Short mmCIF file of C-alpha atoms in Angstrom, two decimals:
data_model
loop_
_atom_site.label_atom_id
_atom_site.label_comp_id
_atom_site.label_asym_id
_atom_site.label_seq_id
_atom_site.Cartn_x
_atom_site.Cartn_y
_atom_site.Cartn_z
CA MET U 1 -11.05 8.27 -8.75
CA ASP U 2 -11.25 4.55 -9.36
CA PHE U 3 -9.96 2.39 -6.52
CA ILE U 4 -8.34 -1.02 -6.96
CA PHE U 5 -9.64 -4.04 -5.05
CA VAL U 6 -7.14 -6.91 -5.42
CA SER U 7 -6.27 -7.79 -1.81
CA ASP U 8 -8.98 -10.46 -1.43
CA HIS U 9 -10.17 -8.78 1.75
CA LEU U 10 -12.07 -5.55 2.36
CA ALA U 11 -9.89 -4.41 5.28
CA LEU U 12 -6.67 -4.93 3.30
CA ASP U 13 -8.09 -3.05 0.33
CA PHE U 14 -8.95 -0.24 2.75
CA ALA U 15 -5.36 -0.25 4.05
CA ALA U 16 -4.21 0.19 0.44
CA THR U 17 -5.82 3.63 0.23
CA LEU U 18 -2.36 4.92 1.12
CA SER U 19 -0.20 3.47 -1.63
CA TRP U 20 3.55 3.30 -2.22
CA ARG U 21 4.11 3.86 1.51
CA ALA U 22 7.86 3.16 1.51
CA SER U 23 8.95 5.18 -1.52
CA HIS U 24 6.56 7.98 -2.48
CA PRO U 25 3.29 7.71 -0.53
CA ILE U 26 0.12 8.59 -2.39
CA GLU U 27 -2.89 9.44 -0.23
CA LEU U 28 -5.97 8.15 -2.02
CA LEU U 29 -8.26 9.46 0.72
CA ALA U 30 -7.15 13.06 0.26
CA GLU U 31 -10.61 14.58 0.60
CA PRO U 32 -13.82 13.53 2.38
CA ALA U 33 -15.45 12.79 -0.99
CA ASP U 34 -12.71 10.22 -1.66
CA LEU U 35 -13.84 8.18 1.34
CA ALA U 36 -17.43 8.28 0.09
CA ALA U 37 -16.25 7.12 -3.34
CA TRP U 38 -14.21 4.28 -1.82
CA ALA U 39 -17.17 3.08 0.27
CA THR U 40 -19.41 3.05 -2.80
CA GLN U 41 -16.84 1.35 -5.06
CA ALA U 42 -16.14 -1.24 -2.34
CA GLY U 43 -19.83 -2.13 -2.44
CA LEU U 44 -20.37 -1.21 1.20
CA THR U 45 -23.06 1.42 0.78
CA ASP U 46 -25.10 2.83 -2.06
CA HIS U 47 -25.29 6.36 -0.63
CA PRO U 48 -22.64 7.15 2.00
CA GLY U 49 -23.90 10.70 2.47
CA ARG U 50 -21.68 13.64 3.20
CA VAL U 51 -18.36 12.79 4.83
CA SER U 52 -16.90 15.33 7.25
CA ARG U 53 -13.22 16.12 7.72
CA ALA U 54 -13.47 14.47 11.17
CA GLY U 55 -14.93 11.34 9.54
CA LEU U 56 -12.03 11.28 7.09
CA ASP U 57 -9.54 11.62 9.96
CA ARG U 58 -11.19 8.69 11.80
CA ALA U 59 -11.03 6.63 8.61
CA ARG U 60 -7.32 7.32 8.16
CA SER U 61 -6.62 6.40 11.80
CA LEU U 62 -8.49 3.12 11.37
CA ARG U 63 -6.70 2.46 8.09
CA GLU U 64 -3.27 2.87 9.69
CA ALA U 65 -4.21 0.61 12.63
CA ILE U 66 -5.36 -2.03 10.14
CA TYR U 67 -2.17 -1.69 8.09
CA ARG U 68 0.14 -2.02 11.12
CA THR U 69 -1.85 -4.98 12.45
CA ALA U 70 -1.73 -6.70 9.06
CA VAL U 71 2.05 -6.22 8.85
CA ALA U 72 2.37 -7.70 12.35
CA ALA U 73 0.26 -10.67 11.25
CA GLU U 74 2.40 -11.16 8.14
CA GLN U 75 5.56 -11.11 10.24
CA GLY U 76 4.12 -13.40 12.91
CA ALA U 77 4.53 -10.63 15.50
CA ASP U 78 2.18 -9.25 18.12
CA ALA U 79 -0.04 -6.36 17.10
CA ALA U 80 0.19 -3.09 19.00
CA VAL U 81 -2.35 -2.95 21.82
CA ALA U 82 -3.47 0.54 20.76
CA ASP U 83 -4.16 -0.66 17.20
CA VAL U 84 -6.19 -3.65 18.39
CA ARG U 85 -8.13 -1.36 20.72
CA LEU U 86 -8.89 1.13 17.93
CA ILE U 87 -10.10 -1.60 15.57
CA ARG U 88 -12.27 -3.08 18.31
CA GLU U 89 -13.74 0.32 19.27
CA CYS U 90 -14.57 1.19 15.66
CA ALA U 91 -16.30 -2.17 15.23
CA ARG U 92 -18.68 -1.45 18.12
CA GLY U 93 -20.80 0.94 16.09
CA PRO U 94 -23.79 0.05 13.95
CA GLN U 95 -22.93 -1.75 10.71
CA VAL U 96 -23.98 -1.08 7.14
CA VAL U 97 -27.49 -2.47 6.65
CA VAL U 98 -28.14 -4.69 3.65
CA ALA U 99 -31.83 -4.85 2.74
CA LEU U 100 -33.55 -6.83 0.02
CA LYS U 101 -35.15 -4.49 -2.55
CA ALA U 102 -36.35 -7.12 -5.01
CA LEU U 103 -35.32 -10.54 -6.21
CA GLY U 104 -31.64 -10.22 -7.17
CA GLU U 105 -31.37 -6.67 -5.86
CA VAL U 106 -30.23 -5.31 -2.49
CA GLU U 107 -29.83 -1.88 -1.04
CA ARG U 108 -26.86 -1.07 1.19
CA ARG U 109 -27.51 1.72 3.66
CA GLY U 110 -25.04 3.46 5.90
CA GLY U 111 -22.97 6.57 6.30
CA VAL U 112 -19.32 6.94 7.22
CA ASP U 113 -19.78 5.65 10.79
CA GLU U 114 -21.47 2.47 9.57
CA VAL U 115 -18.87 2.01 6.83
CA LEU U 116 -15.99 2.30 9.31
CA ALA U 117 -17.71 -0.06 11.76
CA THR U 118 -18.16 -2.62 8.99
CA VAL U 119 -14.53 -2.33 7.84
CA ALA U 120 -13.32 -2.62 11.45
CA THR U 121 -15.52 -5.68 12.04
CA ARG U 122 -14.13 -7.39 8.95
CA ALA U 123 -10.58 -6.50 10.09
CA GLY U 124 -11.32 -7.99 13.51
CA GLU U 125 -12.61 -11.19 11.91
CA LEU U 126 -9.48 -11.39 9.75
CA PHE U 127 -6.93 -10.74 12.49
CA GLY U 128 -8.79 -12.81 15.07
CA GLY U 129 -9.06 -15.87 12.83
CA ASP U 130 -6.86 -18.30 10.97
CA ASP U 131 -6.83 -16.22 7.78
CA ARG U 132 -4.39 -13.82 9.48
CA ARG U 133 -1.72 -16.39 8.55
CA LEU U 134 -2.48 -15.77 4.86
CA VAL U 135 -1.62 -12.05 4.97
CA ARG U 136 1.29 -11.20 2.65
CA VAL U 137 3.07 -8.04 1.53
CA CYS U 138 3.42 -7.67 -2.23
CA ALA U 139 6.89 -8.60 -3.50
CA GLY U 140 6.80 -5.65 -5.92
CA THR U 141 9.89 -3.51 -5.45
CA GLU U 142 8.05 -0.42 -4.21
CA CYS U 143 4.57 -1.81 -3.62
CA THR U 144 3.36 -1.97 -0.03
CA ARG U 145 -0.07 -3.47 -0.69
CA LEU U 146 -1.16 -6.32 1.54
CA PHE U 147 -3.21 -9.27 0.31
CA LEU U 148 -4.44 -12.71 1.31
CA ASP U 149 -2.55 -15.58 -0.28
CA ARG U 150 -5.23 -18.15 -1.00
CA SER U 151 -3.18 -19.87 -3.69
CA ARG U 152 -3.10 -23.66 -3.47
CA ALA U 153 0.68 -23.73 -2.98
CA GLY U 154 0.70 -20.70 -0.67
CA ASN U 155 3.30 -18.95 -2.80
CA ARG U 156 1.50 -15.94 -4.29
CA ARG U 157 3.99 -13.07 -4.49
CA TRP U 158 2.14 -10.18 -6.11
CA CYS U 159 -0.83 -8.14 -5.03
CA ASP U 160 -1.93 -8.22 -8.65
CA LYS U 161 -0.38 -10.27 -11.45
CA LEU U 162 -1.38 -7.68 -14.04
CA SER U 163 0.36 -4.75 -12.34
CA CYS U 164 3.16 -5.65 -9.93
CA GLY U 165 3.64 -9.16 -11.31
CA SER U 166 3.81 -7.90 -14.87
CA ARG U 167 6.30 -5.14 -13.91
CA ALA U 168 8.53 -7.67 -12.13
CA ASN U 169 8.44 -10.05 -15.08
CA ALA U 170 9.35 -7.25 -17.51
CA THR U 171 12.25 -6.15 -15.27
CA ALA U 172 13.53 -9.72 -14.98
CA TYR U 173 13.29 -10.14 -18.76
CA ARG U 174 15.29 -6.95 -19.38
CA ARG U 175 17.89 -8.06 -16.81
CA ARG U 176 18.28 -11.47 -18.46
CA LYS U 177 18.47 -9.89 -21.90
CA SER U 178 21.19 -7.41 -20.87
CA ALA U 179 23.15 -10.14 -19.05
CA ALA U 180 23.12 -12.28 -22.18
CA HIS U 181 24.38 -9.36 -24.30
CA PRO U 182 26.44 -7.10 -21.99
CA SER U 183 27.74 -4.89 -24.81
CA GLY U 184 24.21 -3.85 -25.61
CA ALA U 185 24.57 -5.23 -29.11
CA ALA U 186 21.77 -7.31 -30.46
CA PRO U 187 22.42 -11.04 -30.77
CA PRO U 188 23.51 -12.13 -34.23
CA GLY U 189 20.64 -12.91 -36.55
CA PRO U 190 20.53 -15.82 -39.00
CA CYS U 191 21.82 -13.64 -41.87
CA ASP U 192 24.83 -12.26 -39.93
CA GLU U 193 27.05 -15.32 -40.28
#
């Protein structure tokens, strides 16, 4: 499975491993191997090792705490104490180690515990800092992905312009087209006069 990284923050991309939450949720971390694949594709570790079912359950719990905390940040509300506690506790563990292999080449070492600690640390930095004010929920009709709005005007609406933004533009175009020609008939061409 190929994961999508468009949230502009590792913790928010991790929260997106449960997609379409409001309409028809799709669990992207269905099996332990999915978590290993996500960690590798996110660039956190080169070899995550074997992930246990318990490790996957811990990852999902952390993901949900991050998601709820991000939604609270987006709404300007207080985060649940239990979610903050879980993120903080996960961040206490050893982090992924980045070691220089050669000029222009690094090795990232860590298993599931180190991956989750690193994700939790990044979430803590996000929610504990000023960037928490940049958290947005995608304006896509069914999309529930969170992202950081770093646009100059602060008016980014879509998690990804090529997916949700493109879908919204196509829907708006069809709506305008049908409003202009309610009978469904095509507009008269130059030869129809």
